[in-house]
Coordinates of C-alpha atoms in Angstrom, one line a residue:
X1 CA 0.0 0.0 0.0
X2 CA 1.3 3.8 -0.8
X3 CA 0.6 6.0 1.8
X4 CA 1.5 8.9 0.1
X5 CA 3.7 10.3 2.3
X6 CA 6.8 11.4 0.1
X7 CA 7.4 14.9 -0.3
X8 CA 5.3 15.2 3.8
X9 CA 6.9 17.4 6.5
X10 CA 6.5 15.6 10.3
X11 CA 7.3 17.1 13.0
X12 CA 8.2 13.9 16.1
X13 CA 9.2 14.8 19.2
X14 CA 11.1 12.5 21.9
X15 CA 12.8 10.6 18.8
X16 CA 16.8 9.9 19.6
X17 CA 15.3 6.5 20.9
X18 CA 12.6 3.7 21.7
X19 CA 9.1 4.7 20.6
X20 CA 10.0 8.3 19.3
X21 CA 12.5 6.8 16.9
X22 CA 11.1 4.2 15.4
X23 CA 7.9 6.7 14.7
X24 CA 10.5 8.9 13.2
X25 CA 12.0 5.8 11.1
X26 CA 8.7 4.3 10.1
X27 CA 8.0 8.0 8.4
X28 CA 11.0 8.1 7.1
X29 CA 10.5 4.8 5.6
X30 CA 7.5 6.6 3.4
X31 CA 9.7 9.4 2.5
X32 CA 8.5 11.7 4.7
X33 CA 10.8 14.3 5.2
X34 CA 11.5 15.0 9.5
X35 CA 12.3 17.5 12.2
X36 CA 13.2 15.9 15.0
X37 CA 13.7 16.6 18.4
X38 CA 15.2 15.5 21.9
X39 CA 16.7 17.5 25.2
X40 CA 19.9 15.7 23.6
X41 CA 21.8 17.3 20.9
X42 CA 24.7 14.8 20.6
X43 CA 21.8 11.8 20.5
X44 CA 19.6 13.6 18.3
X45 CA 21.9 14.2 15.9
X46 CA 23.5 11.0 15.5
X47 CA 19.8 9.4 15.2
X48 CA 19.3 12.1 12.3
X49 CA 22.5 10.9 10.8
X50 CA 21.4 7.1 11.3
X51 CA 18.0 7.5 9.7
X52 CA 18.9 9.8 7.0
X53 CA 21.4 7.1 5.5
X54 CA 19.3 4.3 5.7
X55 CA 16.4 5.6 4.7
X56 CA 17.8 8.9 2.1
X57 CA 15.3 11.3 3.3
X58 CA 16.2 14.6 4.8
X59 CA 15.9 14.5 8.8
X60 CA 16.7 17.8 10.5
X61 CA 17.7 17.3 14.0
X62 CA 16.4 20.1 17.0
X63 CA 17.7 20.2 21.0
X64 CA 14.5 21.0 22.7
X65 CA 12.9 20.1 25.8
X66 CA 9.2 20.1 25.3
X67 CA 8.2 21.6 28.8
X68 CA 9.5 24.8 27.9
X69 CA 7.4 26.6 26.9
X70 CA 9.2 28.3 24.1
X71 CA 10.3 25.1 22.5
X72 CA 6.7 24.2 20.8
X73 CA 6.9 28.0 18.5
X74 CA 10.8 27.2 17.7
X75 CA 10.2 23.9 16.9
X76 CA 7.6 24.6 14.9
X77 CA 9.1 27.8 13.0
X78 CA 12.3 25.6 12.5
X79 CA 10.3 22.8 10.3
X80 CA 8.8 25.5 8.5
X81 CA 11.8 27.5 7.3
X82 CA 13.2 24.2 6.5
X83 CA 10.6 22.9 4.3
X84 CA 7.8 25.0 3.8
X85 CA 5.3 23.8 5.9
X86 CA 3.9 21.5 8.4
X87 CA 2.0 18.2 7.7
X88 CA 2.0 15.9 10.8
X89 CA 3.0 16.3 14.4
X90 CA 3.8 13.7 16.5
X91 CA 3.6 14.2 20.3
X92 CA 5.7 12.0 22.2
X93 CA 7.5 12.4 26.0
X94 CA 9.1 10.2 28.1
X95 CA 7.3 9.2 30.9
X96 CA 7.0 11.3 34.4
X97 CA 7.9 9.1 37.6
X98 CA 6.5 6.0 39.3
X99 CA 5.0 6.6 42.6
X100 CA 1.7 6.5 44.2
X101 CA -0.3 9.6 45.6
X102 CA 1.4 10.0 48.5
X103 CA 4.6 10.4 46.8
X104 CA 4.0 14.0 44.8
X105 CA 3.9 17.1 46.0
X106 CA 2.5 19.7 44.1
X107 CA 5.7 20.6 42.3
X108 CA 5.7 17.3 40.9
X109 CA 2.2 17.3 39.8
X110 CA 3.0 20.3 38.0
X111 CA 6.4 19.2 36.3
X112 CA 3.8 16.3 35.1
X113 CA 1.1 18.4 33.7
X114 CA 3.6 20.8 31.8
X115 CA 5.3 17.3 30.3
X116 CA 2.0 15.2 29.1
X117 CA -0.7 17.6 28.7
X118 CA 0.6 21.3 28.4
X119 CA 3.6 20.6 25.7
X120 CA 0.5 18.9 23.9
X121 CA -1.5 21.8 24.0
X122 CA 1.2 23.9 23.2
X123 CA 2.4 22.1 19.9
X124 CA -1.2 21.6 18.8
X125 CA -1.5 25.1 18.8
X126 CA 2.0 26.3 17.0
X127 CA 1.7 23.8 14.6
X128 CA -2.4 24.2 14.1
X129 CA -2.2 26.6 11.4
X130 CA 0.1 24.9 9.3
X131 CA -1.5 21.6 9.4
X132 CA -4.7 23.5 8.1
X133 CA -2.9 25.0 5.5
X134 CA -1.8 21.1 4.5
X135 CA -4.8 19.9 3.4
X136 CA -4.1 16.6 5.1
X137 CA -2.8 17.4 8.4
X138 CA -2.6 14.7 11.2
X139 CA -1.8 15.3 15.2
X140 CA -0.9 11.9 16.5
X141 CA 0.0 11.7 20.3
X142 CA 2.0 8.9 21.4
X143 CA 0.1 8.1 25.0
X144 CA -0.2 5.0 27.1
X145 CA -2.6 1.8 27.9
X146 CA -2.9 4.1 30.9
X147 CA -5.6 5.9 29.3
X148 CA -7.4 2.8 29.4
X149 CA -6.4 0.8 32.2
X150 CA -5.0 3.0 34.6
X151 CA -1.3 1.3 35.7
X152 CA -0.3 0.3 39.8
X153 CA 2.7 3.1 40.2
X154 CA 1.9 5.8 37.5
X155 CA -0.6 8.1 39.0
X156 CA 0.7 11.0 37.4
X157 CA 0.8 9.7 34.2
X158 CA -3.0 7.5 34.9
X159 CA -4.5 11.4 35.8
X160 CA -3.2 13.2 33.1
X161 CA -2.3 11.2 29.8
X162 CA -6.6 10.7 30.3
X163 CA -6.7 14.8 29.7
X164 CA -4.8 14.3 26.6
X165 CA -7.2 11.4 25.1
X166 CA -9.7 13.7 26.0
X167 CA -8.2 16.8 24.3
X168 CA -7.8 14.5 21.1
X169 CA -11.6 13.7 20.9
X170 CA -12.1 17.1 21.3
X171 CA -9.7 18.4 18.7
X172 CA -11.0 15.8 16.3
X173 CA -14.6 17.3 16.1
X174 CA -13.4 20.4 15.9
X175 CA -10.4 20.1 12.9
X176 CA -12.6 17.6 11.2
X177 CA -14.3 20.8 8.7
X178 CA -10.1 21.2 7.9
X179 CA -9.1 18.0 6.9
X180 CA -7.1 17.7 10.1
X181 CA -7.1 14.5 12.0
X182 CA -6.6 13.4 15.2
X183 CA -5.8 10.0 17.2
X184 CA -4.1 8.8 20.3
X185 CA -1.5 5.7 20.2
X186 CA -1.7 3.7 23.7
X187 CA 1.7 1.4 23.8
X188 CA 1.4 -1.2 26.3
X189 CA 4.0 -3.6 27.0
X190 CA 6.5 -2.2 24.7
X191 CA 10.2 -3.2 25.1
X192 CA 12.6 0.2 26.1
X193 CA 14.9 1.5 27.8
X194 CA 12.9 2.6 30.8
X195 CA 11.6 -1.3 30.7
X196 CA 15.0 -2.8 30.5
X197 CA 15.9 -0.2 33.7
X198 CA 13.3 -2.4 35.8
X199 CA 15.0 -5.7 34.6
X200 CA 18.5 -4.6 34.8
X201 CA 19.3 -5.7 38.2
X202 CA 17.5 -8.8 38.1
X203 CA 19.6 -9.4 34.8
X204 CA 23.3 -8.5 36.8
X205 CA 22.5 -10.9 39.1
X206 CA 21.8 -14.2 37.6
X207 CA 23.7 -13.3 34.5
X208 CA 20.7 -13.1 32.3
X209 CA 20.1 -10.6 29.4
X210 CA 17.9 -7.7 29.6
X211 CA 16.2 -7.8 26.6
X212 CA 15.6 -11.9 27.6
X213 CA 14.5 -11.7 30.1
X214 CA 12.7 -8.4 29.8
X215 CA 10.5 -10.2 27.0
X216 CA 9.9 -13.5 29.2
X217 CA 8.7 -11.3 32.3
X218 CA 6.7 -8.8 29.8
X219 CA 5.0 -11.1 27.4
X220 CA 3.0 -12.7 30.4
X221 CA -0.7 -12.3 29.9
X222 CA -0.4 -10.8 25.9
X223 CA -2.7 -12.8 24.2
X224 CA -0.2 -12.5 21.2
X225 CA 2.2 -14.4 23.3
X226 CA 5.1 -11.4 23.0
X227 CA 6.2 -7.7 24.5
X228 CA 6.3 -5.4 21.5
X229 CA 9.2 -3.9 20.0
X230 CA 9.4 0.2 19.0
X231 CA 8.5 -0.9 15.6
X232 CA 4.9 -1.9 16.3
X233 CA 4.0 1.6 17.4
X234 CA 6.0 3.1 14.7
X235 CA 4.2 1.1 11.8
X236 CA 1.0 2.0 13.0
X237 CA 1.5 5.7 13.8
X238 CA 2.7 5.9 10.0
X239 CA -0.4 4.2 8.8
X240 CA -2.7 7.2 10.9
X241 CA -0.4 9.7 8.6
X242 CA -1.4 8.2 5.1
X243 CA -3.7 9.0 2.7
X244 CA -5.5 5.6 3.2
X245 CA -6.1 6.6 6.7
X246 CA -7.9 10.1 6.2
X247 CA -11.3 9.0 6.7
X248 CA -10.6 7.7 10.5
X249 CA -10.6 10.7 13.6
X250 CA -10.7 11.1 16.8
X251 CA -9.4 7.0 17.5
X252 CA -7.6 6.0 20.4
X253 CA -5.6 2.7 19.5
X254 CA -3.6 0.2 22.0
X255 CA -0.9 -1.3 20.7
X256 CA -0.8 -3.9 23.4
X257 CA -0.4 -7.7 21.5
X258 CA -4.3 -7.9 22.8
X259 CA -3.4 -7.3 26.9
X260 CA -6.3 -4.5 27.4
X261 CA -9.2 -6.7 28.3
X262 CA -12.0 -4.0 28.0
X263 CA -14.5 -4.3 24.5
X264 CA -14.6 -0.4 24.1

């Protein structure tokens, strides 16, 4: 199938590694040309590098941390200078910290909220005009199974990644008469780095891989017997940004292997 995406300007934050990378190489993959961000410019860069040449599209890389509140407008005008315009964003963070309630004061709470819901809101809105101007413009927010199932340990991100969802249904209605569309991506039991942290002292001290065992431990109770790799995600945020997918909005999708056990 041609998605139709050579010649398309996105816009992926998060993507030196894990999910955010393989997004940005799935896109890539189409021809889609990239900006690309992360707080680090040495790992940014050498992902831009490491895409471009297998993939011979142009990939400009960006430092930017997406809680500032500048960074959404630079990033933004950047992709724009570039290439002329703006076609998909791709909202993606890492992760705020495990805890429970009693853990989080409210500075916490609000270093949270400025990660996973305010740096959406912010991007949204910098990049809203050109993704009207496109024609075929597509927000895509890279969120959890937490929106669904809320996870033991991740209050911060159970409370808020639910205003994003919400934000996206909203959006959806509202960008529809522009040809603008808008879905949230739920990873579930997807294998990086911050997984293999949990597993890495288990590994040290048995002398067993990460990745091993991190996909024994993970894949228990997936229906599709396996934890999913970066790729997954990536494949299927690529397919929201095609021209095959312009009559779906306002979706929110797991990409679990089948773990998520409610029918809605």
């Amino acid at each position: 199938m041609d998605y139709q995406l050579q010649g398309r300007t996105a816009l992926v934050n998060a993507a030196s590694r894990g999910i955010g990378r393989a997004i940005a190489e799935a896109l890539a993959a189409e021809g889609a040309r990239l900006v690309i961000s992360s707080r680090n410019q040495e790992a940014i860069e050498r992902t831009a590098r490491e895409i471009a040449a297998a993939h011979r599209t142009e990939i400009l890389p960006v430092a930017a941390d997406v809680t500032d509140p500048g960074a959404a407008g630079h990033l933004v005008t950047v992709a724009v200078q570039r290439f002329g315009g703006l076609d998909i964003l791709v909202n993606n963070s890492g992760g705020p910290p495990f805890g429970t309630f009693a853990d989080f004061d409210d500075a916490a709470w609000q270093r949270a909220f400025e990660l996973l819901l305010l740096s959406v809101v912010r991007m949204v809105r910098a990049a809203l005009p050109h993704l009207r101007a496109s024609g075929r413009g597509r927000i895509i927010n890279v969120e959890s199974s937490s929106v669904k199932e809320p996870l033991p340990g991740l209050i911060l991100s159970n409370s808020l990644r639910a205003g994003v969802a919400g934000l996206a249904k909203t959006l959806a209605d509202e960008l529809a008469p522009d040809q603008v569309t808008v879905h949230n991506v739920l990873p579930g039991r997807i294998l990086t780095d911050r997984l293999r942290d949990l597993f890495a002292a288990s590994a040290r001290q048995d002398g067993t891989d990460v990745d091993d065992l991190a996909r024994a431990e993970l894949a228990k109770g997936i229906p599709l017997g396996r934890v999913g790799e970066p790729s997954d995600v990536g494949r299927l945020v690529a397919f929201l940004c095609s021209a095959p997918a312009s009559y779906l909005t306002g979706l929110t999708l797991a990409v679990d292997g089948g773990l998520l056990r409610g029918i809605f």
